Amino acid sequence: MSSFHRLWQKAAASESQRRQKFLKSEDIFRKSAFMIIQEMLKLNVQTAELTKVLVDEILHSIFFLGIICKPSYPPEIIVNDTKMLGKLREKFPRPFEFYSSQLPQRSPFSCVLDMIVTQAEDKENENQIKQKLQEFIRQLSLGNEKPLVSSTICVSQIPNSVRYYGVSMSSKGANPGRIMVAASCLETWDSCVADAVMTYYPPPSNRTSSFDGTLQLEGHVTCQAFRISDGIELPPCKSCKELFGLETTDISKWAYGNCAEAESLSNLFKKEEEVKMNVQPTSENYTEENRRTAVADVQRYLKQMLHEVQFNWDKNFYVPQ
Ligand SMILES: [Zn+2]
């Protein structure tokens, strides 16, 4: 065999390996999506009146993330069971109608968290909620790679308040993650969390404002994250320290807004007005005008990313029903 031939064979083999690896990892997306939908449908049986809206929302969110994948996963590929697909279309027509034109407000696993909290006998029993989430993930029987599954949960509280839960972003890949953070800033999060995140988002090269909406949580607010897989307490990362003034010596830094702290604190601010009043940012760059520029930056960046993934946005966020 000539050395050229050997080289060619080697190149062909590694190309085929690369493709197989790619197919495998993409197939994990499909499998994960399908399993999560199945588990949500099972849970929904007990409380459909209350939780049907969460199934509607998660279907839209998963179908959206599927269609912006490369190669894309339309609903009929994700749910490759004709009978089940027909039933889903009949019961939940709107996610099928809007997944390719409207943006989800949250990543899928936030709907799973809401389902579990809604069904918990005691919503203040955080250990039970963590355990149920852990069980939910175990049921999916995925390997180490778990697309669409959050890795952390966060619990925030002030003395005598209820607990406010949140999970980390569960969208795989850089573009989907960035799209979901943009959607959360513009539509979903409480303004305190959105303002803090927009201080660092989008990245500097895409930012024209000098807006500073970072905040300092008061000492009586607790905000603790846990790894879902084993319940271990996790210190806040450096990004969360910069955003919310959380104490930490941890040096890891996740993308701003990706951590469970953001959703959990947003839920707390939405309900606890006094806390919200007392954390108003103090920077002189915290002005209405700077905020408008910051919002415009996020909108422009979002449009650019949606263009990259060839998504034709109708400017609406999906409202589950
Ligand atoms: Zn963090």
GROMACS .gro file of C-alpha atoms and ligand atoms in nm:
model
  322
    1MET     CA    1   0.000   0.000   0.000
    2SER     CA    2   0.138   0.343  -0.088
    3SER     CA    3   0.185   0.592   0.192
    4PHE     CA    4  -0.064   0.819   0.017
    5HIS     CA    5  -0.322   0.541   0.021
    6ARG     CA    6  -0.259   0.474   0.390
    7LEU     CA    7  -0.298   0.844   0.471
    8TRP     CA    8  -0.618   0.859   0.273
    9GLN     CA    9  -0.755   0.556   0.454
   10LYS     CA   10  -0.666   0.707   0.788
   11ALA     CA   11  -0.836   1.033   0.699
   12ALA     CA   12  -1.148   0.852   0.580
   13ALA     CA   13  -1.159   0.647   0.900
   14SER     CA   14  -1.133   0.950   1.124
   15GLU     CA   15  -1.396   1.131   0.917
   16SER     CA   16  -1.633   0.841   0.962
   17GLN     CA   17  -1.553   0.831   1.335
   18ARG     CA   18  -1.622   1.203   1.361
   19ARG     CA   19  -1.954   1.163   1.181
   20GLN     CA   20  -2.056   0.874   1.400
   21LYS     CA   21  -1.966   1.065   1.713
   22PHE     CA   22  -2.166   1.357   1.579
   23LEU     CA   23  -2.466   1.142   1.497
   24LYS     CA   24  -2.448   0.982   1.838
   25SER     CA   25  -2.441   1.312   2.022
   26GLU     CA   26  -2.721   1.451   1.809
   27ASP     CA   27  -2.922   1.138   1.866
   28ILE     CA   28  -2.883   1.198   2.237
   29PHE     CA   29  -3.066   1.527   2.190
   30ARG     CA   30  -3.355   1.345   2.022
   31LYS     CA   31  -3.361   1.073   2.284
   32SER     CA   32  -3.344   1.318   2.573
   33ALA     CA   33  -3.620   1.533   2.423
   34PHE     CA   34  -3.846   1.233   2.369
   35MET     CA   35  -3.788   1.090   2.718
   36ILE     CA   36  -3.852   1.424   2.887
   37ILE     CA   37  -4.179   1.465   2.696
   38GLN     CA   38  -4.285   1.112   2.793
   39GLU     CA   39  -4.204   1.166   3.162
   40MET     CA   40  -4.387   1.499   3.165
   41LEU     CA   41  -4.694   1.338   3.010
   42LYS     CA   42  -4.685   1.065   3.274
   43LEU     CA   43  -4.667   1.319   3.558
   44ASN     CA   44  -4.934   1.534   3.401
   45VAL     CA   45  -5.193   1.256   3.426
   46GLN     CA   46  -5.238   1.317   3.799
   47THR     CA   47  -5.281   1.694   3.784
   48ALA     CA   48  -5.376   1.776   3.425
   49GLU     CA   49  -5.607   2.066   3.521
   50LEU     CA   50  -5.319   2.243   3.690
   51THR     CA   51  -5.023   2.130   3.486
   52LYS     CA   52  -5.144   2.096   3.125
   53VAL     CA   53  -5.006   2.445   3.064
   54LEU     CA   54  -4.657   2.322   3.163
   55VAL     CA   55  -4.674   2.038   2.911
   56ASP     CA   56  -4.784   2.289   2.648
   57GLU     CA   57  -4.489   2.511   2.737
   58ILE     CA   58  -4.227   2.236   2.747
   59LEU     CA   59  -4.339   2.099   2.410
   60HIS     CA   60  -4.295   2.441   2.251
   61SER     CA   61  -3.959   2.497   2.422
   62ILE     CA   62  -3.823   2.155   2.318
   63PHE     CA   63  -3.951   2.184   1.960
   64PHE     CA   64  -3.792   2.529   1.936
   65LEU     CA   65  -3.454   2.397   2.056
   66GLY     CA   66  -3.491   2.103   1.816
   67ILE     CA   67  -3.554   2.319   1.514
   68ILE     CA   68  -3.252   2.544   1.581
   69CYS     CA   69  -3.021   2.239   1.610
   70LYS     CA   70  -2.794   2.157   1.321
   71PRO     CA   71  -2.914   1.934   1.163
   72SER     CA   72  -3.257   2.035   1.284
   73TYR     CA   73  -3.504   1.812   1.468
   74PRO     CA   74  -3.863   1.883   1.373
   75PRO     CA   75  -4.133   1.753   1.611
   76GLU     CA   76  -4.204   1.443   1.398
   77ILE     CA   77  -3.840   1.336   1.433
   78ILE     CA   78  -3.833   1.400   1.809
   79VAL     CA   79  -4.161   1.214   1.862
   80ASN     CA   80  -4.106   0.933   1.613
   81ASP     CA   81  -4.416   0.742   1.716
   82THR     CA   82  -4.702   0.825   1.481
   83LYS     CA   83  -4.977   0.746   1.727
   84MET     CA   84  -4.826   0.953   2.005
   85LEU     CA   85  -4.751   1.237   1.766
   86GLY     CA   86  -5.114   1.245   1.650
   87LYS     CA   87  -5.239   1.253   2.007
   88LEU     CA   88  -5.000   1.530   2.103
   89ARG     CA   89  -5.102   1.740   1.804
   90GLU     CA   90  -5.465   1.697   1.896
   91LYS     CA   91  -5.420   1.781   2.266
   92PHE     CA   92  -5.152   2.047   2.229
   93PRO     CA   93  -5.192   2.205   1.885
   94ARG     CA   94  -5.029   2.540   1.966
   95PRO     CA   95  -4.667   2.424   2.026
   96PHE     CA   96  -4.683   2.263   1.679
   97GLU     CA   97  -4.818   2.584   1.532
   98PHE     CA   98  -4.565   2.823   1.688
   99TYR     CA   99  -4.236   2.638   1.748
  100SER     CA  100  -4.088   2.772   1.426
  101SER     CA  101  -4.199   3.134   1.469
  102GLN     CA  102  -4.213   3.225   1.840
  103LEU     CA  103  -3.949   3.220   2.113
  104PRO     CA  104  -3.989   3.022   2.435
  105GLN     CA  105  -3.975   3.220   2.759
  106ARG     CA  106  -3.786   2.953   2.948
  107SER     CA  107  -3.569   2.652   2.879
  108PRO     CA  108  -3.746   2.315   2.908
  109PHE     CA  109  -3.623   2.205   3.247
  110SER     CA  110  -3.782   2.506   3.419
  111CYS     CA  111  -4.116   2.347   3.325
  112VAL     CA  112  -4.006   2.017   3.480
  113LEU     CA  113  -3.917   2.201   3.801
  114ASP     CA  114  -4.256   2.374   3.805
  115MET     CA  115  -4.430   2.039   3.751
  116ILE     CA  116  -4.246   1.886   4.046
  117VAL     CA  117  -4.303   2.185   4.275
  118THR     CA  118  -4.674   2.196   4.180
  119GLN     CA  119  -4.714   1.828   4.263
  120ALA     CA  120  -4.513   1.835   4.588
  121GLU     CA  121  -4.722   1.768   4.896
  122ASP     CA  122  -4.511   2.017   5.085
  123LYS     CA  123  -4.357   2.284   4.864
  124GLU     CA  124  -4.134   2.393   5.153
  125ASN     CA  125  -3.972   2.052   5.178
  126GLU     CA  126  -3.677   2.130   4.955
  127ASN     CA  127  -3.515   1.791   5.008
  128GLN     CA  128  -3.821   1.620   4.868
  129ILE     CA  129  -3.818   1.849   4.566
  130LYS     CA  130  -3.448   1.786   4.502
  131GLN     CA  131  -3.509   1.413   4.535
  132LYS     CA  132  -3.800   1.420   4.288
  133LEU     CA  133  -3.588   1.608   4.037
  134GLN     CA  134  -3.312   1.354   4.083
  135GLU     CA  135  -3.560   1.071   4.025
  136PHE     CA  136  -3.697   1.244   3.717
  137ILE     CA  137  -3.348   1.260   3.567
  138ARG     CA  138  -3.276   0.899   3.663
  139GLN     CA  139  -3.593   0.786   3.483
  140LEU     CA  140  -3.459   0.936   3.160
  141SER     CA  141  -3.174   0.684   3.175
  142LEU     CA  142  -2.942   0.896   2.967
  143GLY     CA  143  -2.565   0.848   2.986
  144ASN     CA  144  -2.323   1.113   3.104
  145GLU     CA  145  -2.436   1.355   2.840
  146LYS     CA  146  -2.772   1.502   2.928
  147PRO     CA  147  -2.891   1.762   2.681
  148LEU     CA  148  -3.201   1.957   2.793
  149VAL     CA  149  -3.141   1.857   3.155
  150SER     CA  150  -3.038   2.113   3.419
  151SER     CA  151  -2.750   2.020   3.647
  152THR     CA  152  -2.825   2.251   3.939
  153ILE     CA  153  -3.119   2.375   4.144
  154CYS     CA  154  -3.113   2.688   4.360
  155VAL     CA  155  -3.331   2.777   4.659
  156SER     CA  156  -3.374   3.140   4.764
  157GLN     CA  157  -3.556   3.269   5.067
  158ILE     CA  158  -3.588   3.546   5.323
  159PRO     CA  159  -3.672   3.465   5.686
  160ASN     CA  160  -4.032   3.342   5.712
  161SER     CA  161  -4.092   3.348   5.337
  162VAL     CA  162  -4.174   3.053   5.118
  163ARG     CA  163  -3.893   2.897   4.915
  164TYR     CA  164  -3.826   3.016   4.562
  165TYR     CA  165  -3.676   2.755   4.335
  166GLY     CA  166  -3.486   2.782   4.009
  167VAL     CA  167  -3.279   2.559   3.782
  168SER     CA  168  -2.981   2.626   3.558
  169MET     CA  169  -3.028   2.676   3.184
  170SER     CA  170  -3.089   2.345   3.014
  171SER     CA  171  -3.017   2.429   2.654
  172LYS     CA  172  -2.721   2.261   2.494
  173GLY     CA  173  -2.463   2.453   2.293
  174ALA     CA  174  -2.355   2.816   2.285
  175ASN     CA  175  -2.619   2.965   2.056
  176PRO     CA  176  -2.924   2.808   2.224
  177GLY     CA  177  -2.788   2.909   2.565
  178ARG     CA  178  -2.732   3.268   2.455
  179ILE     CA  179  -3.073   3.283   2.292
  180MET     CA  180  -3.241   3.163   2.611
  181VAL     CA  181  -3.052   3.420   2.825
  182ALA     CA  182  -3.161   3.696   2.585
  183ALA     CA  183  -3.523   3.577   2.593
  184SER     CA  184  -3.510   3.564   2.974
  185CYS     CA  185  -3.371   3.920   2.998
  186LEU     CA  186  -3.628   4.062   2.759
  187GLU     CA  187  -3.933   3.869   2.867
  188THR     CA  188  -3.910   3.635   3.159
  189TRP     CA  189  -3.692   3.741   3.449
  190ASP     CA  190  -3.778   3.998   3.707
  191SER     CA  191  -3.622   4.333   3.611
  192CYS     CA  192  -3.364   4.313   3.895
  193VAL     CA  193  -3.216   3.992   3.756
  194ALA     CA  194  -3.248   4.106   3.394
  195ASP     CA  195  -3.072   4.436   3.476
  196ALA     CA  196  -2.788   4.258   3.654
  197VAL     CA  197  -2.737   4.014   3.364
  198MET     CA  198  -2.759   4.287   3.098
  199THR     CA  199  -2.459   4.451   3.265
  200TYR     CA  200  -2.246   4.173   3.113
  201TYR     CA  201  -2.466   4.051   2.833
  202PRO     CA  202  -2.424   4.051   2.537
  203PRO     CA  203  -2.041   4.015   2.539
  204PRO     CA  204  -1.844   4.344   2.523
  205SER     CA  205  -1.785   4.332   2.147
  206ASN     CA  206  -2.162   4.338   2.095
  207ARG     CA  207  -2.243   4.591   2.366
  208THR     CA  208  -2.266   4.968   2.327
  209SER     CA  209  -2.403   5.063   2.670
  210SER     CA  210  -2.221   5.118   2.998
  211PHE     CA  211  -2.527   5.011   3.192
  212ASP     CA  212  -2.459   4.872   3.539
  213GLY     CA  213  -2.754   4.696   3.698
  214THR     CA  214  -2.552   4.466   3.924
  215LEU     CA  215  -2.689   4.438   4.274
  216GLN     CA  216  -2.591   4.348   4.626
  217LEU     CA  217  -2.824   4.108   4.805
  218GLU     CA  218  -2.890   4.188   5.167
  219GLY     CA  219  -2.757   3.958   5.435
  220HIS     CA  220  -3.094   3.810   5.524
  221VAL     CA  221  -3.154   3.675   5.172
  222THR     CA  222  -3.036   3.318   5.137
  223CYS     CA  223  -2.956   3.183   4.794
  224GLN     CA  224  -2.807   2.834   4.782
  225ALA     CA  225  -2.744   2.613   4.482
  226PHE     CA  226  -2.723   2.232   4.485
  227ARG     CA  227  -2.606   1.977   4.231
  228ILE     CA  228  -2.918   1.784   4.133
  229SER     CA  229  -2.740   1.451   4.077
  230ASP     CA  230  -2.625   1.414   4.440
  231GLY     CA  231  -2.770   1.709   4.633
  232ILE     CA  232  -2.426   1.853   4.716
  233GLU     CA  233  -2.423   2.224   4.804
  234LEU     CA  234  -2.249   2.433   4.542
  235PRO     CA  235  -2.086   2.771   4.611
  236PRO     CA  236  -2.191   3.057   4.382
  237CYS     CA  237  -1.961   3.099   4.082
  238LYS     CA  238  -1.767   3.418   4.013
  239SER     CA  239  -2.026   3.540   3.761
  240CYS     CA  240  -2.302   3.516   4.022
  241LYS     CA  241  -2.082   3.705   4.269
  242GLU     CA  242  -2.046   3.985   4.014
  243LEU     CA  243  -2.417   3.987   3.929
  244PHE     CA  244  -2.581   3.954   4.269
  245GLY     CA  245  -2.307   4.021   4.523
  246LEU     CA  246  -2.309   3.660   4.648
  247GLU     CA  247  -2.014   3.570   4.869
  248THR     CA  248  -1.780   3.311   4.723
  249THR     CA  249  -1.422   3.202   4.692
  250ASP     CA  250  -1.506   2.986   4.392
  251ILE     CA  251  -1.315   3.082   4.080
  252SER     CA  252  -1.529   2.905   3.819
  253LYS     CA  253  -1.727   3.137   3.600
  254TRP     CA  254  -2.034   3.030   3.407
  255ALA     CA  255  -2.194   3.233   3.131
  256TYR     CA  256  -2.382   3.523   3.291
  257GLY     CA  257  -2.741   3.425   3.359
  258ASN     CA  258  -2.689   3.052   3.304
  259CYS     CA  259  -2.686   2.953   3.670
  260ALA     CA  260  -2.984   2.838   3.877
  261GLU     CA  261  -2.936   3.146   4.100
  262ALA     CA  262  -3.082   3.371   3.828
  263GLU     CA  263  -3.416   3.192   3.799
  264SER     CA  264  -3.449   3.136   4.173
  265LEU     CA  265  -3.378   3.503   4.260
  266SER     CA  266  -3.606   3.620   3.982
  267ASN     CA  267  -3.890   3.419   4.138
  268LEU     CA  268  -3.811   3.572   4.478
  269PHE     CA  269  -3.802   3.931   4.347
  270LYS     CA  270  -4.134   3.882   4.168
  271LYS     CA  271  -4.305   3.809   4.499
  272GLU     CA  272  -4.104   3.983   4.772
  273GLU     CA  273  -4.140   4.352   4.692
  274GLU     CA  274  -3.949   4.473   4.991
  275VAL     CA  275  -3.638   4.277   4.896
  276LYS     CA  276  -3.666   4.418   4.546
  277MET     CA  277  -3.689   4.775   4.676
  278ASN     CA  278  -3.380   4.731   4.891
  279VAL     CA  279  -3.151   4.588   4.623
  280GLN     CA  280  -3.183   4.871   4.373
  281PRO     CA  281  -2.843   4.911   4.206
  282THR     CA  282  -2.641   5.211   4.318
  283SER     CA  283  -2.405   5.261   4.024
  284GLU     CA  284  -2.420   5.601   3.854
  285ASN     CA  285  -2.445   5.410   3.526
  286TYR     CA  286  -2.778   5.269   3.640
  287THR     CA  287  -2.989   5.513   3.438
  288GLU     CA  288  -3.305   5.475   3.235
  289GLU     CA  289  -3.123   5.582   2.921
  290ASN     CA  290  -2.844   5.330   2.972
  291ARG     CA  291  -3.101   5.062   3.030
  292ARG     CA  292  -3.275   5.140   2.701
  293THR     CA  293  -2.941   5.107   2.522
  294ALA     CA  294  -2.871   4.781   2.704
  295VAL     CA  295  -3.211   4.640   2.603
  296ALA     CA  296  -3.150   4.746   2.243
  297ASP     CA  297  -2.810   4.568   2.254
  298VAL     CA  298  -2.976   4.247   2.374
  299GLN     CA  299  -3.245   4.272   2.106
  300ARG     CA  300  -2.989   4.327   1.831
  301TYR     CA  301  -2.769   4.043   1.953
  302LEU     CA  302  -3.069   3.812   1.980
  303LYS     CA  303  -3.176   3.887   1.623
  304GLN     CA  304  -2.822   3.821   1.504
  305MET     CA  305  -2.815   3.481   1.674
  306LEU     CA  306  -3.158   3.386   1.546
  307HIS     CA  307  -3.039   3.477   1.199
  308GLU     CA  308  -2.737   3.249   1.247
  309VAL     CA  309  -2.958   2.953   1.334
  310GLN     CA  310  -3.196   3.048   1.051
  311PHE     CA  311  -3.494   3.106   1.275
  312ASN     CA  312  -3.769   3.328   1.138
  313TRP     CA  313  -3.891   3.509   1.446
  314ASP     CA  314  -4.231   3.680   1.441
  315LYS     CA  315  -4.122   3.900   1.739
  316ASN     CA  316  -4.352   3.720   1.980
  317PHE     CA  317  -4.275   3.511   2.284
  318TYR     CA  318  -4.483   3.197   2.313
  319VAL     CA  319  -4.757   3.217   2.574
  320PRO     CA  320  -4.845   2.864   2.689
  321GLN     CA  321  -5.210   2.777   2.743
  322ZN      ZN  322  -2.316   3.122   3.880
   0.00000   0.00000   0.00000
